[in-house]
Coordinates of N, CA, C and O and ligand atoms in Angstrom, one line a residue:
X3 N -29.8 -20.3 -12.4 CA -30.8 -19.1 -12.3 C -29.9 -17.8 -12.7 O -28.7 -17.7 -12.3
X4 N -30.5 -16.8 -13.2 CA -29.9 -15.6 -13.7 C -30.2 -14.5 -12.7 O -31.2 -14.1 -12.5
X5 N -29.0 -14.1 -12.0 CA -29.3 -13.2 -10.9 C -28.9 -11.8 -11.4 O -29.1 -10.9 -10.7
X6 N -28.4 -11.7 -12.7 CA -28.1 -10.3 -13.1 C -29.2 -9.6 -13.7 O -30.1 -10.1 -14.4
X7 N -29.3 -8.3 -13.3 CA -30.3 -7.5 -14.0 C -30.0 -7.4 -15.4 O -28.9 -6.9 -15.7
X8 N -31.0 -7.5 -16.3 CA -30.7 -7.4 -17.7 C -31.2 -6.1 -18.2 O -30.7 -5.7 -19.4
X9 N -32.1 -5.4 -17.6 CA -32.6 -4.1 -18.0 C -32.2 -3.0 -17.1 O -31.9 -3.3 -15.9
X10 N -32.2 -1.7 -17.5 CA -31.9 -0.7 -16.7 C -33.1 -0.5 -15.7 O -34.1 -1.0 -15.9
X11 N -32.7 0.0 -14.4 CA -33.8 0.0 -13.5 C -34.9 1.1 -13.9 O -34.6 2.1 -14.6
X12 N -36.1 0.7 -13.7 CA -37.2 1.6 -14.0 C -38.0 1.9 -12.7 O -38.9 1.0 -12.3
X13 N -37.7 3.0 -12.0 CA -38.3 3.1 -10.6 C -39.8 3.1 -10.7 O -40.2 3.9 -11.7
X14 N -40.5 2.5 -9.8 CA -42.0 2.5 -10.0 C -42.6 1.6 -11.1 O -43.8 1.6 -11.2
X15 N -41.7 0.9 -11.8 CA -42.2 0.0 -12.8 C -43.0 -1.1 -12.3 O -42.7 -1.6 -11.2
X16 N -44.1 -1.7 -12.9 CA -44.9 -2.7 -12.4 C -44.0 -3.9 -12.5 O -43.0 -4.0 -13.2
X17 N -44.4 -5.0 -11.7 CA -43.8 -6.3 -11.7 C -43.8 -6.8 -13.3 O -44.6 -6.5 -14.0
X18 N -42.6 -7.5 -13.6 CA -42.5 -8.0 -15.0 C -42.1 -9.4 -15.0 O -41.6 -9.8 -13.9
X19 N -42.2 -10.1 -16.1 CA -41.9 -11.5 -16.2 C -40.5 -11.6 -16.7 O -40.2 -11.0 -17.8
X20 N -39.6 -12.2 -16.0 CA -38.2 -12.4 -16.5 C -38.1 -13.4 -17.5 O -39.0 -14.1 -17.9
X21 N -36.8 -13.6 -18.0 CA -36.6 -14.7 -19.1 C -36.9 -16.0 -18.7 O -37.5 -16.8 -19.5
X22 N -36.7 -16.4 -17.4 CA -36.8 -17.7 -17.0 C -38.3 -17.8 -16.5 O -38.6 -18.9 -15.8
X23 N -39.1 -16.9 -16.7 CA -40.5 -17.0 -16.3 C -40.8 -16.6 -14.8 O -42.1 -16.5 -14.6
X24 N -39.8 -16.2 -14.0 CA -40.2 -15.8 -12.7 C -40.6 -14.4 -12.8 O -40.3 -13.6 -13.6
X25 N -41.2 -14.0 -11.7 CA -41.7 -12.5 -11.6 C -40.8 -11.7 -10.9 O -40.2 -12.1 -9.9
X26 N -40.4 -10.6 -11.6 CA -39.4 -9.6 -11.1 C -40.2 -8.5 -10.6 O -40.8 -7.8 -11.2
X27 N -40.1 -8.3 -9.2 CA -40.8 -7.3 -8.6 C -40.1 -5.9 -8.7 O -40.7 -4.9 -8.8
X28 N -38.7 -5.9 -8.7 CA -38.0 -4.6 -8.8 C -36.6 -5.0 -9.4 O -36.0 -5.9 -9.0
X29 N -36.2 -4.2 -10.4 CA -34.9 -4.3 -10.9 C -33.9 -3.2 -10.4 O -34.4 -2.2 -10.3
X30 N -32.8 -3.7 -10.0 CA -31.7 -2.6 -9.5 C -30.5 -2.9 -10.3 O -30.0 -4.1 -10.4
X31 N -29.8 -1.8 -10.8 CA -28.5 -2.1 -11.3 C -27.4 -2.2 -10.1 O -27.8 -1.7 -9.0
X32 N -26.4 -2.9 -10.4 CA -25.4 -3.0 -9.3 C -24.7 -1.7 -9.1 O -24.4 -1.0 -10.0
X33 N -24.5 -1.3 -7.8 CA -23.9 0.0 -7.5 C -22.6 -0.1 -6.9 O -22.1 0.8 -6.1
X34 N -21.9 -1.3 -6.9 CA -20.6 -1.5 -6.3 C -19.6 -0.8 -7.1 O -19.5 -0.8 -8.3
X35 N -18.8 0.1 -6.3 CA -17.7 0.9 -7.0 C -16.4 0.3 -6.9 O -16.2 -0.6 -6.0
X36 N -15.6 0.4 -7.9 CA -14.2 -0.2 -7.7 C -13.5 0.5 -6.5 O -13.9 1.6 -6.1
X37 N -12.6 -0.3 -5.8 CA -12.0 0.2 -4.6 C -11.1 1.5 -4.9 O -10.6 1.7 -6.0
X38 N -11.2 2.4 -4.0 CA -10.4 3.6 -4.1 C -8.9 3.3 -4.1 O -8.4 2.6 -3.4
X39 N -8.3 3.8 -5.1 CA -6.8 3.5 -5.3 C -5.9 4.6 -4.7 O -6.5 5.7 -4.5
X40 N -4.8 4.2 -4.2 CA -3.9 5.2 -3.5 C -2.5 5.2 -4.1 O -2.0 4.1 -4.5
X41 N -2.0 6.5 -4.4 CA -0.7 6.7 -4.9 C 0.3 6.9 -3.9 O 0.2 7.4 -2.8
X42 N 1.5 6.2 -4.1 CA 2.6 6.3 -3.3 C 3.5 7.4 -3.7 O 4.1 7.4 -5.0
X43 N 3.8 8.4 -3.0 CA 4.5 9.7 -3.3 C 5.8 9.8 -2.6 O 5.8 9.7 -1.4
X44 N 6.9 10.0 -3.3 CA 8.2 10.3 -2.6 C 8.4 11.9 -2.6 O 7.9 12.6 -3.5
X45 N 8.9 12.3 -1.4 CA 9.0 13.7 -1.3 C 10.6 14.1 -1.2 O 11.4 13.3 -0.9
X46 N 10.8 15.3 -1.8 CA 12.2 15.6 -1.9 C 12.8 16.1 -0.6 O 12.2 16.5 0.3
X47 N 14.1 16.0 -0.4 CA 14.8 16.6 0.8 C 16.2 16.9 0.3 O 16.6 16.5 -0.8
X48 N 17.0 17.5 1.1 CA 18.3 18.0 0.6 C 19.4 17.0 0.9 O 20.6 17.3 0.6
X49 N 19.1 15.9 1.6 CA 20.2 15.1 2.1 C 20.2 13.6 1.6 O 21.3 13.1 1.5
X50 N 19.1 13.0 1.3 CA 19.1 11.7 0.8 C 19.9 11.6 -0.6 O 19.5 12.3 -1.5
X51 N 20.9 10.7 -0.7 CA 21.6 10.5 -1.9 C 20.7 10.1 -3.0 O 19.9 9.3 -2.9
X52 N 20.9 10.8 -4.2 CA 20.1 10.4 -5.4 C 20.1 8.9 -5.8 O 19.2 8.3 -6.1
X53 N 21.4 8.3 -5.5 CA 21.6 6.9 -5.8 C 20.7 6.1 -4.8 O 20.1 5.0 -5.3
X54 N 20.6 6.5 -3.6 CA 19.8 5.7 -2.7 C 18.3 5.8 -3.1 O 17.6 4.6 -3.1
X55 N 17.8 6.8 -3.5 CA 16.4 7.0 -4.0 C 16.2 6.2 -5.3 O 15.1 5.5 -5.4
X56 N 17.1 6.2 -6.2 CA 17.0 5.5 -7.3 C 16.8 3.9 -7.0 O 15.8 3.1 -7.4
X57 N 17.6 3.4 -6.1 CA 17.7 2.0 -5.6 C 16.4 1.6 -4.9 O 15.8 0.6 -5.1
X58 N 15.8 2.6 -4.1 CA 14.5 2.4 -3.4 C 13.4 2.2 -4.3 O 12.6 1.3 -4.3
X59 N 13.4 3.1 -5.4 CA 12.3 3.0 -6.4 C 12.4 1.6 -7.2 O 11.4 1.1 -7.5
X60 N 13.6 1.3 -7.5 CA 13.8 0.0 -8.3 C 13.3 -1.1 -7.4 O 12.6 -2.1 -7.8
X61 N 13.8 -1.1 -6.1 CA 13.6 -2.3 -5.3 C 11.9 -2.4 -4.9 O 11.4 -3.5 -5.0
X62 N 11.4 -1.3 -4.4 CA 10.0 -1.4 -3.9 C 8.9 -1.1 -4.9 O 7.8 -1.4 -4.6
X63 N 9.3 -0.5 -6.1 CA 8.3 -0.2 -7.0 C 8.6 -1.0 -8.4 O 7.9 -0.6 -9.4
X64 N 9.6 -1.8 -8.4 CA 9.8 -2.7 -9.6 C 10.0 -1.9 -10.8 O 9.5 -2.3 -11.9
X65 N 10.8 -0.8 -10.7 CA 11.0 0.0 -12.0 C 12.4 -0.3 -12.3 O 13.4 -0.6 -11.6
X66 N 12.7 -0.3 -13.8 CA 14.0 -0.4 -14.1 C 14.8 0.9 -13.8 O 14.3 1.9 -13.4
X67 N 16.1 0.7 -14.1 CA 16.9 1.8 -13.6 C 16.7 3.2 -14.2 O 16.7 4.2 -13.5
X68 N 16.3 3.1 -15.5 CA 16.1 4.4 -16.2 C 14.8 5.1 -15.8 O 14.8 6.3 -15.5
X69 N 13.8 4.1 -15.6 CA 12.5 4.8 -15.1 C 12.6 5.3 -13.6 O 12.2 6.4 -13.2
X70 N 13.4 4.6 -12.8 CA 13.6 5.0 -11.4 C 14.4 6.3 -11.3 O 14.0 7.2 -10.5
X71 N 15.3 6.5 -12.3 CA 16.1 7.7 -12.2 C 15.2 8.9 -12.7 O 15.3 10.0 -12.1
X72 N 14.4 8.6 -13.6 CA 13.4 9.7 -14.0 C 12.6 10.1 -13.0 O 12.2 11.3 -12.7
X73 N 12.0 9.2 -12.3 CA 11.1 9.5 -11.1 C 11.8 10.2 -10.0 O 11.4 11.2 -9.5
X74 N 13.1 9.8 -9.7 CA 13.9 10.4 -8.7 C 14.1 11.9 -9.1 O 14.1 12.8 -8.2
X75 N 14.5 12.1 -10.4 CA 14.8 13.5 -10.9 C 13.5 14.4 -10.9 O 13.6 15.6 -10.6
X76 N 12.4 13.8 -11.1 CA 11.1 14.5 -11.0 C 10.9 15.0 -9.6 O 10.6 16.2 -9.4
X77 N 11.1 14.0 -8.6 CA 11.0 14.4 -7.1 C 12.0 15.5 -6.9 O 11.6 16.6 -6.1
X78 N 13.3 15.4 -7.3 CA 14.2 16.3 -6.9 C 13.9 17.7 -7.5 O 14.2 18.7 -6.8
X79 N 13.3 17.7 -8.6 CA 13.0 19.1 -9.3 C 11.7 19.6 -8.9 O 11.6 20.9 -8.7
X80 N 10.7 18.8 -8.8 CA 9.3 19.3 -8.4 C 8.9 19.2 -6.9 O 7.9 19.7 -6.6
X81 N 9.8 18.5 -6.2 CA 9.4 18.3 -4.8 C 8.7 17.1 -4.4 O 8.7 16.6 -3.2
X82 N 8.0 16.4 -5.3 CA 7.3 15.3 -5.2 C 7.2 14.4 -6.4 O 7.2 15.0 -7.6
X83 N 6.9 13.1 -6.3 CA 6.6 12.3 -7.5 C 6.0 11.0 -7.1 O 6.3 10.4 -6.1
X84 N 5.1 10.6 -8.1 CA 4.4 9.3 -7.9 C 5.3 8.1 -8.3 O 5.7 8.1 -9.4
X85 N 5.4 7.1 -7.3 CA 6.1 5.9 -7.6 C 5.2 4.8 -8.2 O 5.8 3.7 -8.8
X86 N 3.9 4.9 -7.7 CA 3.0 3.8 -8.1 C 1.7 3.9 -7.5 O 1.5 4.8 -6.6
X87 N 0.7 3.3 -8.1 CA -0.6 3.3 -7.6 C -1.2 1.9 -7.2 O -1.0 0.9 -8.0
X88 N -1.7 1.9 -6.0 CA -2.1 0.6 -5.5 C -3.4 0.6 -4.6 O -3.9 1.7 -4.4
X89 N -3.9 -0.6 -4.3 CA -4.9 -0.7 -3.3 C -4.4 0.1 -2.0 O -3.2 0.2 -1.8
X90 N -5.2 0.4 -1.1 CA -4.9 1.2 0.1 C -3.8 0.4 1.0 O -2.9 1.0 1.4
X91 N -4.1 -0.9 1.2 CA -3.3 -1.7 2.0 C -1.9 -1.8 1.4 O -0.9 -1.8 2.1
X92 N -1.8 -2.2 0.1 CA -0.6 -2.3 -0.6 C 0.2 -1.0 -0.4 O 1.4 -1.0 -0.2
X93 N -0.4 0.1 -0.7 CA 0.3 1.5 -0.7 C 0.8 1.6 0.6 O 2.0 2.1 0.8
X94 N 0.1 1.4 1.7 CA 0.6 1.6 3.1 C 1.9 0.7 3.4 O 2.8 1.2 4.0
X95 N 1.8 -0.6 2.9 CA 2.9 -1.5 3.0 C 4.2 -0.8 2.2 O 5.3 -0.8 2.8
X96 N 4.0 -0.3 1.1 CA 5.1 0.4 0.3 C 5.8 1.5 1.1 O 6.9 1.7 1.2
X97 N 4.8 2.4 1.6 CA 5.3 3.5 2.4 C 6.1 2.9 3.7 O 7.2 3.5 3.9
X98 N 5.7 2.0 4.3 CA 6.4 1.3 5.4 C 7.7 0.9 5.0 O 8.8 1.0 5.6
X99 N 7.8 0.2 3.9 CA 9.0 -0.4 3.4 C 10.0 0.7 3.1 O 11.3 0.6 3.4
X100 N 9.6 1.8 2.4 CA 10.5 2.8 2.1 C 11.0 3.5 3.3 O 12.2 3.8 3.4
X101 N 10.0 3.8 4.3 CA 10.4 4.5 5.5 C 11.4 3.6 6.3 O 12.4 4.1 6.9
X102 N 11.2 2.3 6.4 CA 12.1 1.4 7.1 C 13.5 1.5 6.4 O 14.6 1.4 7.1
X103 N 13.5 1.4 5.1 CA 14.9 1.3 4.4 C 15.6 2.6 4.6 O 16.8 2.6 4.8
X104 N 14.9 3.8 4.5 CA 15.4 5.0 4.7 C 16.0 5.2 6.1 O 17.2 5.7 6.3
X105 N 15.3 4.8 7.0 CA 15.6 4.9 8.5 C 16.9 4.1 8.8 O 17.8 4.5 9.4
X106 N 16.9 2.9 8.3 CA 18.0 1.9 8.5 C 19.2 2.5 7.8 O 20.4 2.2 8.5
X107 N 19.2 3.2 6.7 CA 20.3 3.8 6.0 C 20.7 5.1 6.6 O 21.7 5.8 6.2
X108 N 19.8 5.7 7.6 CA 20.1 7.0 8.1 C 19.7 8.2 7.3 O 20.4 9.2 7.3
X109 N 18.9 8.0 6.3 CA 18.4 9.1 5.5 C 17.0 9.6 5.8 O 16.2 8.9 6.2
X110 N 16.8 10.9 5.6 CA 15.5 11.5 6.0 C 14.5 11.3 4.8 O 13.4 12.0 5.0
X111 N 14.6 10.5 3.9 CA 13.6 10.3 2.8 C 12.2 10.1 3.4 O 12.0 9.2 4.2
X112 N 11.3 10.9 2.8 CA 9.9 10.8 3.2 C 9.1 10.2 2.1 O 9.3 10.5 0.9
X113 N 8.1 9.4 2.5 CA 7.2 8.8 1.6 C 5.8 8.8 2.1 O 5.6 8.5 3.3
X114 N 4.7 9.2 1.3 CA 3.4 9.2 1.8 C 2.5 8.5 0.8 O 2.8 8.3 -0.4
X115 N 1.3 8.1 1.2 CA 0.3 7.7 0.3 C -0.9 8.5 0.4 O -1.2 9.0 1.5
X116 N -1.6 8.7 -0.7 CA -2.8 9.5 -0.8 C -3.7 9.0 -1.8 O -3.4 8.4 -2.8
X117 N -5.0 9.1 -1.6 CA -6.1 8.7 -2.5 C -5.9 9.4 -3.9 O -5.6 10.5 -4.0
X118 N -6.1 8.5 -4.9 CA -6.0 9.0 -6.3 C -7.2 9.9 -6.5 O -8.4 9.4 -6.2
X119 N -7.2 11.1 -7.1 CA -8.2 11.9 -7.5 C -9.1 11.2 -8.6 O -8.5 10.6 -9.5
X120 N -10.4 11.2 -8.4 CA -11.1 10.5 -9.5 C -12.1 11.5 -10.1 O -12.3 12.6 -9.8
Ligands
TYC226 N1 17.4 16.2 -3.5 C1 18.3 15.0 -3.2 C2 19.7 15.4 -3.4 O1 19.9 16.4 -4.0 C3 17.9 13.8 -4.0 C4 16.5 13.3 -3.7 C5 15.7 12.9 -4.6 C6 16.0 13.1 -2.3 C7 14.5 12.4 -4.4 C8 14.9 12.7 -2.0 O2 12.7 11.7 -2.8 C9 13.9 12.3 -3.1 N2 20.6 14.7 -3.0

């Protein structure tokens, strides 16, 4: 059986006969939205070594060294930079991983996640 609406909704339209012969009382388009994505943002500080930031970006965001260096320099110059965009749960995990690595190494590196503007 075909469950997909084949026509755009026509509010108030009379019942119609579907392709398979069944009576369609009301057609509705699917209104499911894609999940809200979240970006993981690194924040600048005056103390975390650049090399450590590059290593973190490589390890937790799967960037090559050159890309990781570019992101680190953007954060250094602009105050913040996006390392990646993920579902909410994955973004939260990335933030935890970065914070834990920074704390373990004794660096004040800050990392946050925020909804992507749509
Ligand atoms: N500003 C730091 C320094 O000069 C480097 C740095 C870059 C720190 C990015 C944090 O997210 C950061 N050592």
